[in-house]
XYZ file of C-alpha atoms in Angstrom:
624
model
C 102.885 -116.917 -109.777
C 104.633 -117.002 -113.161
C 103.176 -118.943 -116.093
C 105.128 -122.207 -116.916
C 104.810 -125.206 -119.181
C 103.533 -128.413 -117.402
C 105.648 -131.490 -117.486
C 104.632 -134.171 -119.840
C 103.750 -136.477 -116.992
C 101.414 -133.818 -115.404
C 99.700 -133.314 -118.799
C 99.094 -137.043 -119.182
C 97.733 -137.254 -115.592
C 95.374 -134.424 -116.226
C 94.281 -136.243 -119.452
C 93.828 -139.444 -117.553
C 91.397 -137.780 -115.325
C 89.032 -137.382 -118.207
C 89.780 -140.612 -120.174
C 90.431 -143.000 -117.341
C 87.552 -142.743 -114.887
C 87.791 -146.331 -113.390
C 89.034 -149.810 -114.297
C 86.171 -150.247 -116.746
C 87.416 -147.175 -118.715
C 90.847 -148.853 -119.098
C 89.285 -152.000 -120.435
C 87.075 -150.048 -122.865
C 90.149 -148.265 -124.361
C 92.190 -151.299 -124.643
C 89.549 -153.483 -126.094
C 88.644 -150.834 -128.607
C 92.390 -150.721 -129.751
C 92.285 -154.482 -130.207
C 89.113 -154.257 -132.382
C 90.672 -151.431 -134.477
C 93.590 -153.769 -134.977
C 91.290 -156.345 -136.582
C 91.271 -158.854 -133.725
C 88.998 -161.849 -133.975
C 89.754 -163.001 -130.440
C 90.007 -160.691 -127.352
C 90.758 -162.059 -123.896
C 90.432 -160.012 -120.829
C 91.859 -160.865 -117.323
C 91.223 -158.789 -114.243
C 92.157 -158.855 -110.560
C 91.005 -156.797 -107.606
C 88.244 -155.332 -109.643
C 90.811 -154.289 -112.154
C 92.775 -152.162 -109.741
C 95.494 -154.668 -109.317
C 95.486 -156.206 -112.806
C 94.012 -155.708 -116.199
C 95.441 -157.872 -119.110
C 93.956 -157.646 -122.602
C 95.303 -160.027 -125.206
C 94.315 -159.955 -128.820
C 95.241 -161.527 -132.194
C 95.208 -158.306 -134.189
C 97.763 -156.883 -136.541
C 100.214 -155.972 -133.759
C 102.498 -152.969 -133.386
C 105.955 -153.004 -135.168
C 108.857 -152.604 -132.829
C 109.973 -149.157 -134.186
C 106.503 -147.789 -133.481
C 106.081 -148.924 -129.742
C 107.585 -145.735 -128.424
C 105.185 -143.663 -130.535
C 102.216 -145.843 -129.350
C 102.744 -144.536 -125.775
C 103.273 -140.848 -126.863
C 100.401 -138.311 -126.602
C 98.388 -137.688 -129.750
C 100.045 -140.430 -131.756
C 97.621 -142.598 -133.668
C 97.321 -144.745 -136.740
C 93.570 -144.375 -136.934
C 93.057 -140.786 -138.011
C 93.579 -139.130 -141.354
C 93.804 -135.401 -141.894
C 89.925 -135.165 -141.970
C 88.541 -135.012 -138.335
C 85.001 -135.325 -139.934
C 85.733 -138.710 -141.284
C 86.243 -140.968 -138.245
C 85.566 -144.609 -138.910
C 87.503 -146.315 -136.064
C 86.624 -146.617 -132.338
C 89.772 -144.857 -131.201
C 91.294 -141.767 -132.817
C 92.498 -139.359 -130.161
C 95.847 -141.001 -129.368
C 95.389 -140.315 -125.578
C 94.565 -143.643 -123.932
C 97.787 -145.464 -123.757
C 99.919 -142.399 -122.406
C 97.083 -141.570 -120.007
C 96.931 -145.111 -118.620
C 100.691 -145.187 -118.298
C 100.870 -142.013 -116.278
C 98.715 -143.409 -113.514
C 99.729 -147.127 -113.491
C 102.445 -149.551 -114.409
C 101.703 -150.412 -118.062
C 103.494 -152.794 -120.359
C 102.795 -153.443 -124.003
C 104.094 -156.687 -125.742
C 103.375 -157.028 -129.401
C 104.365 -158.932 -132.561
C 103.241 -158.339 -136.176
C 102.491 -161.172 -138.644
C 105.767 -160.386 -140.527
C 107.849 -160.057 -137.353
C 110.291 -162.689 -136.337
C 109.922 -161.863 -132.707
C 107.985 -159.726 -130.333
C 109.075 -156.463 -128.473
C 107.879 -155.059 -125.220
C 107.890 -151.427 -123.709
C 106.778 -150.325 -120.301
C 105.681 -147.189 -118.509
C 105.688 -146.745 -114.685
C 103.816 -143.656 -113.438
C 104.720 -141.736 -116.573
C 108.381 -142.902 -116.683
C 109.065 -144.650 -119.920
C 111.154 -147.815 -119.901
C 113.342 -148.926 -122.919
C 112.037 -151.180 -125.635
C 113.262 -154.870 -125.087
C 112.817 -158.218 -126.895
C 110.101 -160.581 -125.736
C 108.276 -163.749 -126.679
C 104.767 -163.622 -127.955
C 102.409 -164.857 -130.574
C 101.089 -162.546 -133.280
C 98.997 -159.741 -131.711
C 99.223 -157.514 -128.704
C 99.104 -157.957 -124.976
C 98.650 -154.895 -122.868
C 99.001 -155.327 -119.090
C 97.989 -152.684 -116.496
C 99.009 -153.187 -112.873
C 98.447 -150.955 -109.765
C 95.954 -148.638 -111.377
C 95.998 -145.097 -109.935
C 99.007 -145.856 -107.713
C 100.526 -142.614 -109.060
C 97.318 -140.636 -108.262
C 96.162 -141.781 -104.712
C 93.350 -139.188 -104.636
C 91.575 -140.867 -107.566
C 92.069 -144.329 -105.907
C 90.010 -143.160 -102.863
C 87.092 -142.738 -105.029
C 86.890 -146.263 -106.424
C 84.031 -148.464 -105.404
C 84.242 -151.963 -104.097
C 85.746 -154.865 -106.035
C 82.423 -156.268 -106.982
C 81.054 -152.988 -108.353
C 84.214 -152.351 -110.332
C 84.158 -155.882 -111.646
C 80.353 -155.507 -112.659
C 81.216 -152.229 -114.575
C 83.888 -154.075 -116.512
C 81.486 -156.774 -117.405
C 79.042 -154.242 -118.659
C 81.601 -152.593 -120.914
C 82.476 -155.941 -122.486
C 78.896 -156.845 -123.066
C 78.108 -153.414 -124.521
C 81.113 -153.672 -126.983
C 80.551 -157.375 -127.798
C 77.013 -156.774 -129.083
C 78.529 -154.437 -131.948
C 81.074 -157.176 -132.944
C 79.390 -160.593 -133.104
C 82.142 -162.021 -135.241
C 84.775 -161.603 -132.378
C 85.255 -164.067 -129.581
C 85.348 -162.227 -126.113
C 86.450 -163.911 -122.889
C 86.499 -162.078 -119.503
C 88.030 -163.924 -116.580
C 90.007 -163.457 -113.314
C 90.216 -164.110 -109.723
C 87.621 -161.538 -108.901
C 84.833 -162.826 -111.156
C 83.176 -165.761 -112.767
C 84.338 -166.261 -116.402
C 82.162 -164.626 -119.096
C 82.589 -166.198 -122.499
C 80.981 -164.893 -125.690
C 81.764 -167.209 -128.622
C 81.941 -165.648 -132.052
C 78.923 -165.900 -134.343
C 78.899 -163.897 -137.483
C 77.950 -160.538 -139.031
C 74.587 -161.701 -140.449
C 71.294 -160.527 -138.947
C 70.814 -163.952 -137.369
C 74.387 -164.037 -136.046
C 73.890 -160.642 -134.563
C 70.758 -161.769 -132.851
C 72.584 -164.745 -131.422
C 75.216 -162.546 -129.924
C 72.470 -160.266 -128.478
C 70.907 -163.420 -126.899
C 74.383 -164.254 -125.430
C 74.542 -160.909 -123.702
C 70.893 -160.120 -122.805
C 69.553 -163.606 -122.274
C 67.816 -166.387 -124.306
C 64.431 -164.797 -123.587
C 65.091 -161.699 -125.510
C 64.878 -162.870 -129.167
C 61.538 -164.514 -128.565
C 60.151 -161.349 -126.924
C 61.545 -158.812 -129.280
C 60.514 -157.044 -132.629
C 62.984 -156.457 -135.431
C 63.475 -152.671 -136.287
C 64.628 -151.336 -139.686
C 64.008 -147.843 -141.099
C 65.813 -145.285 -143.327
C 65.303 -141.540 -143.426
C 67.621 -138.981 -145.169
C 70.710 -141.191 -145.220
C 70.304 -142.326 -141.494
C 69.762 -146.094 -141.353
C 68.299 -147.591 -138.127
C 68.279 -151.337 -137.339
C 68.091 -153.520 -134.323
C 65.445 -155.075 -131.986
C 63.191 -153.804 -129.204
C 61.177 -155.768 -126.598
C 57.480 -156.164 -126.862
C 55.607 -153.916 -124.300
C 54.996 -156.953 -121.923
C 58.666 -157.724 -121.686
C 60.337 -155.031 -119.588
C 63.080 -154.258 -116.958
C 63.004 -152.158 -113.833
C 65.866 -150.017 -115.021
C 67.324 -148.850 -118.436
C 70.588 -150.752 -118.150
C 69.528 -153.131 -120.943
C 69.093 -150.323 -123.401
C 72.099 -150.513 -125.882
C 72.615 -147.924 -128.702
C 75.308 -147.816 -131.314
C 76.342 -145.122 -133.723
C 78.465 -146.459 -136.720
C 79.391 -149.447 -134.491
C 80.480 -147.336 -131.500
C 78.669 -147.924 -128.133
C 77.176 -144.673 -126.874
C 75.069 -143.476 -123.991
C 73.234 -140.629 -125.587
C 70.362 -138.590 -123.898
C 68.659 -137.986 -127.138
C 68.405 -141.765 -128.066
C 67.402 -142.603 -124.521
C 64.666 -139.989 -124.692
C 63.416 -141.208 -128.058
C 63.064 -144.719 -126.673
C 61.113 -143.509 -123.761
C 58.874 -141.455 -126.022
C 58.264 -144.408 -128.389
C 57.087 -146.675 -125.546
C 55.330 -143.910 -123.574
C 51.785 -145.249 -124.317
C 52.520 -148.852 -123.662
C 54.655 -148.966 -120.548
C 54.270 -147.862 -116.966
C 56.539 -145.167 -115.634
C 58.589 -147.421 -113.559
C 59.362 -149.997 -116.313
C 61.838 -149.827 -119.177
C 61.943 -151.370 -122.550
C 64.867 -153.605 -123.597
C 66.508 -152.367 -126.806
C 69.439 -152.854 -129.121
C 69.572 -150.064 -131.780
C 72.098 -149.536 -134.429
C 72.380 -146.097 -136.276
C 74.475 -145.867 -139.420
C 74.982 -142.591 -140.987
C 77.729 -140.461 -142.668
C 80.497 -139.660 -140.162
C 80.347 -136.095 -141.307
C 76.911 -135.531 -139.764
C 77.641 -136.884 -136.326
C 80.320 -135.575 -133.814
C 82.022 -138.292 -131.776
C 84.763 -135.933 -130.603
C 82.512 -134.391 -127.856
C 84.327 -135.977 -124.825
C 87.631 -137.818 -124.541
C 85.687 -140.871 -123.255
C 83.833 -140.875 -126.602
C 80.653 -142.028 -125.049
C 78.707 -138.918 -126.038
C 77.790 -137.919 -129.592
C 76.172 -134.958 -131.181
C 74.031 -135.140 -134.336
C 73.766 -132.475 -136.881
C 70.149 -132.902 -137.106
C 68.903 -134.340 -133.657
C 65.249 -133.861 -134.637
C 65.658 -136.163 -137.620
C 67.312 -138.841 -135.470
C 64.793 -138.761 -132.791
C 61.893 -138.882 -135.213
C 63.390 -141.836 -137.011
C 63.779 -143.752 -133.752
C 60.311 -142.911 -132.346
C 58.524 -143.565 -135.722
C 60.315 -146.869 -136.421
C 59.659 -148.274 -132.915
C 55.925 -147.178 -132.969
C 55.472 -148.614 -136.477
C 57.071 -151.848 -135.492
C 54.929 -152.200 -132.486
C 51.801 -151.507 -134.514
C 52.837 -153.988 -137.206
C 53.734 -156.818 -134.797
C 50.344 -157.672 -133.852
C 49.342 -158.938 -130.428
C 52.004 -160.806 -128.503
C 52.419 -161.911 -124.954
C 55.821 -162.123 -123.166
C 57.040 -165.747 -122.856
C 58.055 -164.923 -119.241
C 54.414 -164.782 -118.319
C 53.929 -168.474 -119.144
C 57.100 -169.246 -117.324
C 55.805 -167.558 -114.125
C 52.473 -169.385 -114.446
C 54.148 -172.737 -114.838
C 56.123 -171.981 -111.647
C 53.114 -171.030 -109.825
C 51.257 -174.239 -110.751
C 54.043 -176.575 -109.471
C 53.544 -177.996 -105.920
C 54.838 -175.805 -103.237
C 55.115 -172.701 -105.510
C 54.686 -169.255 -104.126
C 51.593 -167.176 -105.204
C 51.882 -166.213 -108.823
C 53.112 -162.787 -109.624
C 53.778 -161.781 -113.232
C 57.317 -160.841 -113.866
C 56.577 -158.943 -117.064
C 55.576 -155.302 -117.260
C 54.909 -155.054 -113.946
C 52.111 -155.324 -111.752
C 53.903 -152.210 -110.549
C 53.754 -153.720 -107.150
C 49.988 -153.070 -107.173
C 47.300 -155.725 -107.250
C 44.718 -155.655 -110.066
C 42.051 -154.968 -107.526
C 43.920 -152.020 -106.133
C 44.280 -150.677 -109.668
C 40.611 -151.037 -110.341
C 39.722 -149.300 -107.184
C 42.049 -146.426 -108.033
C 40.560 -146.143 -111.547
C 36.908 -145.803 -110.554
C 33.872 -147.581 -109.371
C 34.106 -151.303 -109.543
C 30.456 -152.353 -109.307
C 28.529 -152.982 -112.524
C 25.083 -151.435 -113.179
C 23.422 -152.963 -116.233
C 21.463 -149.712 -116.746
C 24.642 -147.944 -117.491
C 26.705 -148.524 -120.703
C 30.238 -149.657 -119.929
C 31.430 -147.933 -123.068
C 29.950 -144.370 -122.328
C 31.646 -142.660 -119.309
C 29.030 -139.804 -119.618
C 26.367 -142.378 -118.787
C 28.234 -143.725 -115.755
C 27.730 -140.773 -113.458
C 30.666 -138.611 -114.734
C 28.615 -135.663 -115.914
C 29.613 -133.816 -112.885
C 33.359 -134.422 -113.490
C 33.523 -131.670 -116.114
C 34.374 -133.927 -118.981
C 31.373 -132.703 -120.879
C 32.643 -129.181 -120.943
C 36.024 -130.027 -122.335
C 35.214 -129.832 -125.962
C 35.658 -133.448 -126.972
C 32.342 -134.997 -126.432
C 31.724 -135.692 -130.140
C 35.146 -137.341 -130.423
C 34.687 -139.303 -127.163
C 31.263 -140.558 -128.351
C 32.671 -141.746 -131.667
C 35.525 -143.545 -129.832
C 33.303 -145.456 -127.522
C 30.746 -146.239 -130.125
C 33.587 -147.957 -131.934
C 34.401 -150.147 -128.970
C 34.456 -153.793 -129.368
C 31.137 -154.715 -127.766
C 29.292 -152.338 -130.262
C 31.068 -153.560 -133.360
C 28.844 -154.633 -136.287
C 31.642 -156.431 -137.914
C 32.322 -158.475 -134.740
C 28.596 -159.252 -134.383
C 28.615 -160.458 -137.835
C 31.536 -162.791 -137.098
C 29.825 -164.315 -134.164
C 28.257 -167.047 -136.131
C 31.719 -168.353 -137.198
C 32.213 -172.037 -136.307
C 34.251 -172.614 -133.017
C 36.699 -174.452 -135.084
C 37.518 -171.345 -137.206
C 37.980 -169.302 -134.015
C 40.523 -171.755 -132.659
C 42.833 -170.598 -135.453
C 42.769 -166.981 -134.304
C 45.610 -165.618 -132.240
C 43.559 -165.491 -129.017
C 41.314 -168.393 -130.015
C 37.727 -169.027 -128.900
C 36.302 -167.934 -125.578
C 35.325 -170.878 -123.411
C 34.489 -169.422 -120.059
C 34.661 -166.492 -117.751
C 36.341 -166.972 -114.407
C 35.585 -164.726 -111.233
C 33.583 -162.415 -113.496
C 36.944 -160.851 -114.720
C 39.131 -163.405 -116.610
C 38.230 -164.824 -119.964
C 39.575 -168.312 -120.634
C 40.004 -168.963 -124.372
C 41.391 -171.850 -126.312
C 43.530 -171.861 -129.467
C 44.708 -174.894 -131.408
C 47.785 -175.313 -129.320
C 47.427 -173.154 -126.147
C 45.335 -171.805 -123.309
C 44.782 -167.948 -123.031
C 43.634 -166.072 -120.016
C 42.437 -162.480 -120.618
C 41.988 -159.774 -118.093
C 38.738 -158.227 -119.559
C 39.029 -154.826 -117.853
C 42.756 -154.393 -118.764
C 42.170 -155.481 -122.348
C 39.043 -153.320 -123.007
C 40.722 -150.357 -121.344
C 43.472 -150.472 -123.961
C 40.954 -150.846 -126.761
C 38.907 -147.866 -125.627
C 42.047 -145.801 -125.063
C 43.309 -146.469 -128.683
C 39.918 -145.652 -130.178
C 39.671 -142.455 -128.120
C 43.203 -141.379 -129.007
C 42.694 -142.014 -132.691
C 39.522 -139.837 -132.584
C 41.432 -137.117 -130.635
C 44.187 -136.823 -133.079
C 42.277 -137.459 -136.253
C 41.494 -133.676 -136.466
C 42.664 -130.477 -134.704
C 41.970 -130.545 -130.876
C 39.125 -128.289 -129.779
C 40.288 -125.230 -127.906
C 38.844 -122.676 -125.569
C 39.539 -118.909 -125.986
C 40.971 -117.165 -122.965
C 39.085 -114.121 -121.867
C 42.350 -112.306 -121.490
C 45.587 -113.445 -123.351
C 48.196 -114.811 -120.926
C 51.427 -112.986 -121.483
C 54.475 -115.105 -120.652
C 58.051 -113.540 -120.502
C 60.621 -115.984 -121.890
C 64.271 -115.676 -123.100
C 64.256 -114.486 -126.637
C 65.554 -117.806 -128.046
C 62.809 -119.758 -126.215
C 60.106 -117.306 -127.646
C 61.606 -117.897 -131.168
C 61.507 -121.624 -130.872
C 57.773 -121.480 -129.751
C 56.891 -119.402 -132.643
C 58.484 -121.667 -135.048
C 56.351 -124.641 -133.638
C 53.127 -122.432 -133.430
C 51.332 -124.338 -136.200
C 51.892 -127.707 -134.523
C 50.856 -126.352 -131.146
C 47.660 -124.988 -132.799
C 46.630 -128.463 -133.867
C 46.835 -129.562 -130.269
C 44.566 -126.683 -129.218
C 47.295 -124.180 -127.948
C 47.246 -120.862 -129.665
C 50.258 -118.656 -129.169
C 51.910 -115.793 -130.939
C 54.984 -113.503 -130.549
C 54.480 -110.648 -128.026
C 57.711 -108.619 -128.478
C 61.199 -109.994 -128.604
C 61.113 -111.864 -125.270
C 57.528 -112.962 -124.754
C 54.561 -114.901 -126.085
C 50.837 -114.382 -125.855
C 48.717 -117.418 -125.212
C 45.248 -116.885 -126.575
C 43.723 -120.435 -126.590
C 44.313 -123.578 -124.630
C 43.069 -127.199 -125.264
C 39.602 -127.776 -123.899
C 40.498 -131.182 -122.514
C 43.025 -129.573 -120.083
C 40.363 -127.433 -118.417
C 41.928 -125.026 -115.956
C 45.616 -125.490 -116.277
C 48.807 -123.560 -115.425
C 49.514 -122.026 -118.834
C 52.680 -120.449 -117.767
C 54.220 -123.756 -116.556
C 52.887 -125.528 -119.707
C 54.523 -123.066 -122.000
C 57.763 -123.052 -120.175
C 57.878 -126.858 -120.229
C 57.277 -126.863 -123.909
C 59.960 -124.338 -124.521
C 62.491 -126.490 -122.541
C 61.504 -129.563 -124.562
C 61.914 -127.817 -127.923
C 65.247 -126.761 -126.816
C 66.306 -130.225 -125.853
C 64.584 -132.327 -128.545
C 63.054 -130.024 -130.978
C 59.562 -131.551 -130.299
C 56.312 -130.583 -128.593
C 55.458 -134.022 -127.176
C 54.754 -132.653 -123.690
C 51.314 -131.173 -124.822
C 50.379 -134.411 -126.667
C 51.360 -136.517 -123.662
C 49.045 -134.418 -121.340
C 46.060 -134.842 -123.775
C 46.821 -138.664 -124.082
C 46.974 -138.914 -120.214
C 43.451 -137.547 -120.054
C 42.290 -139.924 -122.711
C 43.793 -142.821 -120.841
C 42.028 -141.802 -117.544
C 38.669 -141.607 -119.443
C 39.347 -144.917 -121.199
C 39.918 -146.461 -117.721
C 36.607 -145.207 -116.431
C 34.805 -146.151 -119.638
C 35.998 -149.815 -119.875
C 34.228 -153.114 -119.008
C 34.456 -153.256 -115.227
C 35.854 -156.054 -113.191
C 32.886 -158.073 -112.107
C 30.781 -157.744 -115.184
C 29.316 -161.104 -116.574
C 29.924 -161.295 -120.350
C 28.117 -163.487 -122.868
C 30.085 -165.690 -125.074
C 29.568 -163.531 -128.153
C 30.740 -160.500 -126.137
C 33.936 -162.309 -125.003
C 34.776 -163.330 -128.635
C 34.038 -159.885 -129.720
C 36.580 -158.489 -127.226
C 39.205 -161.142 -128.333
C 38.728 -160.195 -132.027
C 39.017 -156.471 -131.304
C 42.201 -157.164 -129.304
C 43.758 -158.898 -132.238
C 43.117 -155.978 -134.406
C 44.331 -153.297 -132.095
C 48.133 -152.562 -131.947
C 49.536 -152.563 -128.345
C 46.612 -154.482 -126.909
C 49.121 -156.928 -125.220
C 49.236 -154.373 -122.320
C 46.827 -152.026 -120.795
C 47.266 -148.241 -120.232
C 49.148 -148.802 -117.124
C 51.636 -151.218 -118.724
C 50.100 -154.510 -117.192
C 49.670 -157.538 -119.310
C 46.091 -157.941 -120.696
C 46.588 -161.749 -121.364
C 48.840 -164.710 -120.652
C 49.313 -167.627 -123.011
C 50.173 -171.173 -121.844
C 51.198 -173.540 -124.490
C 49.513 -177.103 -124.635
C 53.065 -178.625 -124.375
C 53.641 -176.787 -121.109
C 50.325 -177.851 -119.633
C 51.165 -181.495 -120.618
C 54.494 -181.151 -118.717
C 52.786 -179.983 -115.708
C 50.780 -183.322 -115.657
C 53.842 -185.366 -116.488
C 52.538 -186.326 -119.885
C 55.865 -185.133 -121.608
């Protein structure tokens, strides 16, 4: 078959396959054009999930009549200079309008501020209609009808009307967060109206817009983030560990104001919350990255949702470090949703109480305790020392960390001299503390405490489990991890580039107890492994590390395995459910919780305490 030039319509339809995936993609491109034009008000109307009608109206600068024909031509744009590395607008490729017009019936009606009248141009399945006069206010209205009528094969892959409408709503919310000073309205016969009033560009205005999109609970359950490293500026908000969701749909990320869905950023968020969330729960985040456009590539894909950073390790480290530091600095906080659930449970006729926060993980506390070890209490055994609780036979004492473990458990709250010294404080002074003064122990598991304006209920096992884990982890990482020498070195064949990456990180791996060195061009020799791991699949561990370094330039896999062992040991070494505590022991536990970052959740992500304000209690009794 001879080589021939494709027609302009065929070229546009091929491009549409990449740019226009579904109605939400059309809305995204048109709204981005409106924002690039300086709009302060954007109105979107849809019908049939967007397949029948999409209309986007803005009050931006408009398109002059002589330029309308250029606006619908491929690779014509007003947003890009001669420097492809200096992209400061949302759109820049000049593909969206001709691509949309090639698979739908498209009309553009626009008027500039200086224009006496408006003009309109249309495209039907790639056929351009002549420019004609029209009546319109300043700005632009783009109307898309019968999407994909010219490409029936793509139409067959569309989901139901509700799913397409939901995807469009998500696109608008995602964009709206980055532009709080713009008013967005989304309406139509296929949906309930979504209206996001304009706020302002200040930090407070941005948080109000986030609350409009993500719910009024988020600001009260979030922590502000701000960090700078080597010219990369990170701002935003992340949820406290006890305020989570079942999926990652409420994780929003922006690079220079552009909404993105980036694997590196998503992985960094998971890594930052790895110690405080269960596997089936996800943090709620809004993160803004600002950096020189020359060090980030937004021209990776026509949809512009993916980006590539020149230094991905820098960006990942910035995100992980900033979130972990913010969590540590925020002190102990409980999710407000826990109190709301408790209030609902106390009302007459309410169902049995189930916390809606981090997740009971669909497991009862009792089930969790049974899974984590013996639940009975023997006063002859110290609750802080797993080696005195019948675990000598489990092999822990042979894993090279006994000294660190002993130090960690000796530092536990019930053995703290500082805490014992504070037991003589007046009760009135304790009421001013975050968790207040212990008043009672209920069912040998829950500590009831009183503050000046609230009632606090603490799960003693979950709370002490977190405290012991943090102490053990600090002891574990305060010096190089003990390692055990292999009788015969393990030789692992790898691609040459993987072997090179592992060699570059050999010093870091050695601090975690893994001794490796190059063994020829395409292999590494493993001579030492961390003692804590005991017998392990060295081949699989090294290959996992090589894959992680290739993806993220980190060696967190090994650290996570060590932390997991520490978490298991902390669970067995904690105050058990069913142990009676003295008043001074309960207060000691509360004070240590206040001093330990992340103590609002246990190692499994469950809440360690719930706070009920006095005003809420009074409402329950009709006193307010």
